mmCIF file of C-alpha atoms in Angstrom:
data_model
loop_
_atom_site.group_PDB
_atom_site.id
_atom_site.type_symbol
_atom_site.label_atom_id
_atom_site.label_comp_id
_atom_site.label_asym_id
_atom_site.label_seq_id
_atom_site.Cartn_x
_atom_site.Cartn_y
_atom_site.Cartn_z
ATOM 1 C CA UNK A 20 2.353 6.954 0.013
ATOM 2 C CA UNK A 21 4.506 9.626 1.766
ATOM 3 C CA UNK A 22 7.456 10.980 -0.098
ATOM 4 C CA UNK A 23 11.160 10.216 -0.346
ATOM 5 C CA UNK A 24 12.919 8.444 -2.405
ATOM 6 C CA UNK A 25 16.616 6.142 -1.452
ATOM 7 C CA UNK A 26 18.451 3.825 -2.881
ATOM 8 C CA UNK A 27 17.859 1.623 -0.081
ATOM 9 C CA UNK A 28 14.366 2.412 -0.580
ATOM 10 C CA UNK A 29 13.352 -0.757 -2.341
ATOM 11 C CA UNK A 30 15.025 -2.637 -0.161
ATOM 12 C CA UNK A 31 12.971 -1.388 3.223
ATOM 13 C CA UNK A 32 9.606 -1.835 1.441
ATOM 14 C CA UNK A 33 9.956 -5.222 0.258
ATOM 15 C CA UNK A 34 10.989 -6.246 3.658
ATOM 16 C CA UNK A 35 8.343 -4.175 4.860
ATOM 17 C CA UNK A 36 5.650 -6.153 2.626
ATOM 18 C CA UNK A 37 7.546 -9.584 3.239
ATOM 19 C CA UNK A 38 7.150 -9.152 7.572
ATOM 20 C CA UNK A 39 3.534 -7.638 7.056
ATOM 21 C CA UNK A 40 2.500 -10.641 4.993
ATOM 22 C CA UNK A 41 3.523 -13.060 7.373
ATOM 23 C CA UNK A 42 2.220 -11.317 10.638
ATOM 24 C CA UNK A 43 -0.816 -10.541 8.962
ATOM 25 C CA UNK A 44 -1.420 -14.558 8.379
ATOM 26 C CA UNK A 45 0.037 -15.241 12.213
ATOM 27 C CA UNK A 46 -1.823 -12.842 13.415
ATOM 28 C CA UNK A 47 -4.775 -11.790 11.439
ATOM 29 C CA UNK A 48 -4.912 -8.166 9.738
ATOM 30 C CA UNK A 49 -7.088 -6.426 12.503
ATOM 31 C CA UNK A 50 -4.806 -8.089 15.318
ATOM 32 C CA UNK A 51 -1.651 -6.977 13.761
ATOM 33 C CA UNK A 52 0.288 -4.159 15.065
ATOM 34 C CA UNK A 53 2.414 -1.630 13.226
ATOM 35 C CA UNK A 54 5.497 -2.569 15.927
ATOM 36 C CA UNK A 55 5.422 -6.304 15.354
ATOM 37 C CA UNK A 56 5.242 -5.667 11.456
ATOM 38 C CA UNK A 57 8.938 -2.837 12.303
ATOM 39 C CA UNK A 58 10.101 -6.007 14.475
ATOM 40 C CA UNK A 59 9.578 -8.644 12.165
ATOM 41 C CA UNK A 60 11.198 -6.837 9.566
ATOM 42 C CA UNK A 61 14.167 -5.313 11.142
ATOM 43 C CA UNK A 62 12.900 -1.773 11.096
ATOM 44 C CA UNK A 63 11.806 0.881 13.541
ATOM 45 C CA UNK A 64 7.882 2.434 12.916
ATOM 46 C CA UNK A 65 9.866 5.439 11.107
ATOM 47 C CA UNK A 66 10.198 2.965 8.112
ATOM 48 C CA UNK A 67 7.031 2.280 8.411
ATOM 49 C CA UNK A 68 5.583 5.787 8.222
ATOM 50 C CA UNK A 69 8.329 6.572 5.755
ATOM 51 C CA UNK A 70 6.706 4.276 3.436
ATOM 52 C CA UNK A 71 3.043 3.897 4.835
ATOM 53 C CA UNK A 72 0.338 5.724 6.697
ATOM 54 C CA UNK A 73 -1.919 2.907 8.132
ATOM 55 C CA UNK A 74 -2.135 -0.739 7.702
ATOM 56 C CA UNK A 75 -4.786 -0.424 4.854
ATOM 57 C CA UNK A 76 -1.865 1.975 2.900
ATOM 58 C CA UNK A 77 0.299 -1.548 3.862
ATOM 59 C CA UNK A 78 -2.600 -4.346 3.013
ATOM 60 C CA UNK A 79 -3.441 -2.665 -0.890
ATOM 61 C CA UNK A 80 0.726 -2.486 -1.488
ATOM 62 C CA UNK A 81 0.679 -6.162 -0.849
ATOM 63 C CA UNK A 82 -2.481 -6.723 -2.850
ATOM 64 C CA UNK A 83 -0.983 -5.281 -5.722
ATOM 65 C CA UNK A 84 2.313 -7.218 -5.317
ATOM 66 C CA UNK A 85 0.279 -10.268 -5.392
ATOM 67 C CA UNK A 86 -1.695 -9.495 -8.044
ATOM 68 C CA UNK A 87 1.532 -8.460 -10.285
ATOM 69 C CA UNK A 88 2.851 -11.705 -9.859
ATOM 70 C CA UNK A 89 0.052 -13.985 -10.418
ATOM 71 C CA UNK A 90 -0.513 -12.059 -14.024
ATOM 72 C CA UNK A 91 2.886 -11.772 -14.753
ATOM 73 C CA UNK A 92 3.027 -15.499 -14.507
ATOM 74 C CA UNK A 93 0.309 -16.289 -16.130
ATOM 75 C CA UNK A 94 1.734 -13.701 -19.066
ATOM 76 C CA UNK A 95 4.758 -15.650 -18.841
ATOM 77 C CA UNK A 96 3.616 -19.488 -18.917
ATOM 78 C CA UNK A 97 1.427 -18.234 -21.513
ATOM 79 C CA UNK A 98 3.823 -17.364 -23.882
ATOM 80 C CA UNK A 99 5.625 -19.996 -23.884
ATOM 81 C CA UNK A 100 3.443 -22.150 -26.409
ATOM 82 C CA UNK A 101 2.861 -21.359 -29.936
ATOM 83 C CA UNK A 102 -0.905 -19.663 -31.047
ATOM 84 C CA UNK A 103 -1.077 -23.157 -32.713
ATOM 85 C CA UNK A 104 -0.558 -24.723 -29.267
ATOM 86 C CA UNK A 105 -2.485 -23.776 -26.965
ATOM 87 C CA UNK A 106 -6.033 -24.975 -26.328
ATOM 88 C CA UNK A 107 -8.545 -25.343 -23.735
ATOM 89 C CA UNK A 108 -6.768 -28.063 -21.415
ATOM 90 C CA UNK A 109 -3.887 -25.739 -21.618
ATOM 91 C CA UNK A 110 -5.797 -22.267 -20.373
ATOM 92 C CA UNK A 111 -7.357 -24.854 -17.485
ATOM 93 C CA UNK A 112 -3.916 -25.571 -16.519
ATOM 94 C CA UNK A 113 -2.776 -21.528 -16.315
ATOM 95 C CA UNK A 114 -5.562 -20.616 -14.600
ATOM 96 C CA UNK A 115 -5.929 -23.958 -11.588
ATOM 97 C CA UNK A 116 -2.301 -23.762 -11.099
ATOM 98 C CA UNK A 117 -1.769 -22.959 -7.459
ATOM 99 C CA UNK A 118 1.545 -22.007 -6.033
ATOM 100 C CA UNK A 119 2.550 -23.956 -2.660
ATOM 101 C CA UNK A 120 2.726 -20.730 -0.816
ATOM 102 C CA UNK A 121 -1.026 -19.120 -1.797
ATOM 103 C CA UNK A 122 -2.259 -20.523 0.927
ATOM 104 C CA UNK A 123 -0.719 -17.556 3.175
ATOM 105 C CA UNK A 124 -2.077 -15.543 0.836
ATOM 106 C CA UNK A 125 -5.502 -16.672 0.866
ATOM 107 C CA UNK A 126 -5.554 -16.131 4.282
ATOM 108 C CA UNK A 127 -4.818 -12.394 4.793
ATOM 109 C CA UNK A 128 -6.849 -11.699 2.024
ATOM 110 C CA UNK A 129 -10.254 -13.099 3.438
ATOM 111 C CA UNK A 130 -9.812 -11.982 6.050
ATOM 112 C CA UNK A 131 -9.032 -8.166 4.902
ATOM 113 C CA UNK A 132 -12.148 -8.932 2.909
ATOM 114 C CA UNK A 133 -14.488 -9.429 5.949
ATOM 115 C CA UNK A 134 -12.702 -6.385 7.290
ATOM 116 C CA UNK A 135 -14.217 -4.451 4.240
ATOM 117 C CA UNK A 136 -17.224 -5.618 4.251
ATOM 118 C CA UNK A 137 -17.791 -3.950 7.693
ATOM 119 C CA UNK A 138 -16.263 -0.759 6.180
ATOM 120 C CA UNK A 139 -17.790 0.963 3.123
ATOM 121 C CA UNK A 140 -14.666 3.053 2.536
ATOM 122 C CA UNK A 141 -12.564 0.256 2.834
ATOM 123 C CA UNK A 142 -15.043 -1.914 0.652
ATOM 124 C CA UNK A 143 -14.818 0.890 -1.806
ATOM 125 C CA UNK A 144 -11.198 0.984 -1.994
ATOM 126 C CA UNK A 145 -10.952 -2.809 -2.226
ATOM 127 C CA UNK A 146 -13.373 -2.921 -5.406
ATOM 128 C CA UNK A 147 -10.811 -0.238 -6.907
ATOM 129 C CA UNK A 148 -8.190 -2.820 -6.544
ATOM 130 C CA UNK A 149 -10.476 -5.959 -7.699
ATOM 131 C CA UNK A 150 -11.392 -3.663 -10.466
ATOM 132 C CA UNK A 151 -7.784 -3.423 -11.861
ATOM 133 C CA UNK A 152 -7.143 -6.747 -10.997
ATOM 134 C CA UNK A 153 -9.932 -7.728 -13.470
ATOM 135 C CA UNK A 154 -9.377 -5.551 -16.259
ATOM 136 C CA UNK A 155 -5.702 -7.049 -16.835
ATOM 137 C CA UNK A 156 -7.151 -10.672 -16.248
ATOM 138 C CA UNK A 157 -10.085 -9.711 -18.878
ATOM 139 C CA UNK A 158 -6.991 -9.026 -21.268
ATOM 140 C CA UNK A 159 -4.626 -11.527 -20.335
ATOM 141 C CA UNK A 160 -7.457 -14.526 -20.683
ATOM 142 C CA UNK A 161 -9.140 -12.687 -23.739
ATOM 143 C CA UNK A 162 -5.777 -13.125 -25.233
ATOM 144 C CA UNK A 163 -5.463 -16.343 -24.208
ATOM 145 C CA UNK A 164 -8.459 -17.665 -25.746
ATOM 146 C CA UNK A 165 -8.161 -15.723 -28.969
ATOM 147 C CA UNK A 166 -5.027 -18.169 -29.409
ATOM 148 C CA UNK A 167 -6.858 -21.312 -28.667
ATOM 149 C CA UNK A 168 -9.334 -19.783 -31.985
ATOM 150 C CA UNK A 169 -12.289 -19.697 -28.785
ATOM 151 C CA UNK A 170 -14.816 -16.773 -29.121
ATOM 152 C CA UNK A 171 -16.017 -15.545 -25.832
ATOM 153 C CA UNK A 172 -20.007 -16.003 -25.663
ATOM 154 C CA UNK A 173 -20.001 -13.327 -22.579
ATOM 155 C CA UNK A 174 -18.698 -10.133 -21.067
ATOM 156 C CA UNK A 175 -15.204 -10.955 -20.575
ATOM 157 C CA UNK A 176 -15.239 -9.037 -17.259
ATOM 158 C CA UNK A 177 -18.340 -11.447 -15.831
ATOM 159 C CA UNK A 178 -16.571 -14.380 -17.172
ATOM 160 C CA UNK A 179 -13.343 -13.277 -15.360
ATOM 161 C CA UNK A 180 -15.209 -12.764 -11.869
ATOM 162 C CA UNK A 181 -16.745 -16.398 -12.587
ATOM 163 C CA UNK A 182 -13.780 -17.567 -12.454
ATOM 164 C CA UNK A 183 -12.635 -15.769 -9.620
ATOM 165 C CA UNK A 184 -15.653 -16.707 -7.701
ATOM 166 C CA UNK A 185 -14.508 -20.452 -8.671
ATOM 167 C CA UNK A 186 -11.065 -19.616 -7.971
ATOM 168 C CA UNK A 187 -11.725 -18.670 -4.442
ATOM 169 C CA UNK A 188 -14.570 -21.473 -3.483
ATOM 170 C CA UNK A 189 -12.359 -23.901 -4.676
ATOM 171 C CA UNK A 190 -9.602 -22.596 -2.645
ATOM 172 C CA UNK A 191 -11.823 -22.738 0.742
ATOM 173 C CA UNK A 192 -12.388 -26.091 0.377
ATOM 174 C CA UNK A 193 -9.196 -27.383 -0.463
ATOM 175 C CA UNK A 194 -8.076 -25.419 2.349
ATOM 176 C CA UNK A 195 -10.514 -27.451 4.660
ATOM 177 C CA UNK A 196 -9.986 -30.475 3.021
ATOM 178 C CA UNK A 197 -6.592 -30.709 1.502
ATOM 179 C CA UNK A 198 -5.874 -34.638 1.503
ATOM 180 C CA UNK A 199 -9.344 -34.919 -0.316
ATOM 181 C CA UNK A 200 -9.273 -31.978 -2.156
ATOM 182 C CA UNK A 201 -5.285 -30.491 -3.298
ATOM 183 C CA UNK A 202 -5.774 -27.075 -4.024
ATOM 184 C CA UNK A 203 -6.226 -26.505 -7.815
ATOM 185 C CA UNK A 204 -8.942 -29.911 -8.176
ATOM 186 C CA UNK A 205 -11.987 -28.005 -8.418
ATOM 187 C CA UNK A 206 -10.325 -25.649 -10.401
ATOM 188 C CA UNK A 207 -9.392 -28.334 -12.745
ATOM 189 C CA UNK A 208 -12.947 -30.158 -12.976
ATOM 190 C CA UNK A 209 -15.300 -27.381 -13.262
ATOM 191 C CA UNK A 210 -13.115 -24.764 -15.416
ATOM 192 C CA UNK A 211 -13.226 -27.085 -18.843
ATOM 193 C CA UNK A 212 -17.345 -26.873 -18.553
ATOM 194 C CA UNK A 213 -16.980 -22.967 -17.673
ATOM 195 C CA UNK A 214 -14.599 -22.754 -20.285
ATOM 196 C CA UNK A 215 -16.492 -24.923 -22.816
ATOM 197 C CA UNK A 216 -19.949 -23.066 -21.822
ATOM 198 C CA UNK A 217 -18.824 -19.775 -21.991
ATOM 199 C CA UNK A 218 -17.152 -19.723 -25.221
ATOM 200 C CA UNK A 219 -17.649 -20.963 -29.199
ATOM 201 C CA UNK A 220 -15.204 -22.064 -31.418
ATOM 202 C CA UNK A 221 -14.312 -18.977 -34.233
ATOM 203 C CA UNK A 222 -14.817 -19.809 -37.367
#
């Protein structure tokens, strides 16, 4: 990210990131342009390229966002039962819950991942992301389930992108059928057996 630091700094980016997201799921990431992400936000392209230097740069700033707050969440809810507490129906609830406005969300980001696919650099620097994204759920959950006295009978880190890969199914049919399916069902009937499969009860 170029240099330069302001007080008002902040400020511009997470406009920045707040007009991006939202062309980004008007528009698509590929159809967006740098001067309706300036417009939207109140900003000429020199805050932009004061902060940015392409739309990828822009897309992986938001990715992180995203992921900081889903974790941090997660972090937060979780802490707020006793080791005594919590159990599996209680990790099932943490991880279905979906907030009202991931739905925006969902969209730019499968849609930036069909964009990677196409590009092995930008594939590459996508994994990097998932990668990171991973290793703090593998610790977050790991936690989690060392509370609820549950042993994990797997790699954390395949567990974790099991439940990602539920995560995200789940989410693309909810998404198509939402008055049959709310977002965060399938979540809640499959993670219990995932849960229950993948783990034993510590002695």
């Amino acid at each position: 990210m170029p240099k330069g630091t302001t007080k008002r700094r902040p400020q511009t980016l997470a406009r920045l990131l707040d007009a991006a997201l939202e062309v980004f799921a008007d528009e698509g990431f590929r159809g967006a342009r740098i001067e309706d992400i300036c417009d939207r936000a109140g900003y000429t392209r020199g805050a932009f390229y004061s902060n940015f230097r392409t739309k990828d740069e822009l897309f992986f700033a938001l990715f992180d966002r995203h992921a900081d707050r889903v974790l941090g969440r997660l972090e937060r809810l979780g802490a707020d039962f006793a080791d005594g507490e919590m159990t599996l129906e209680r990790i099932t609830e943490l991880l279905a819950h979906v907030e009202p406005d991931e739905r925006t969300w969902y969209l730019v980001t499968m849609e930036f991942t069909l964009y990677a696919i196409r590009d092995p650099q930008v594939a590459r620097m996508l994994a990097e992301h998932d990668a990171r994204l991973r290793a703090e759920a593998v610790r977050l959950i790991g936690g989690l389930l060392e509370r609820a006295g549950l042993r994990p009978d797997m790699d954390l880190e395949a567990f974790v992108r099991a439940l990602i890969a539920l995560r995200e199914g789940g989410l693309a049919q909810s998404y198509v059928e939402p008055d049959t399916l709310p977002p965060g069902s399938l979540e809640r009937r499959f993670l219990p057996l995932l849960l229950a499969a993948a783990t034993t009860k510590s002695p």
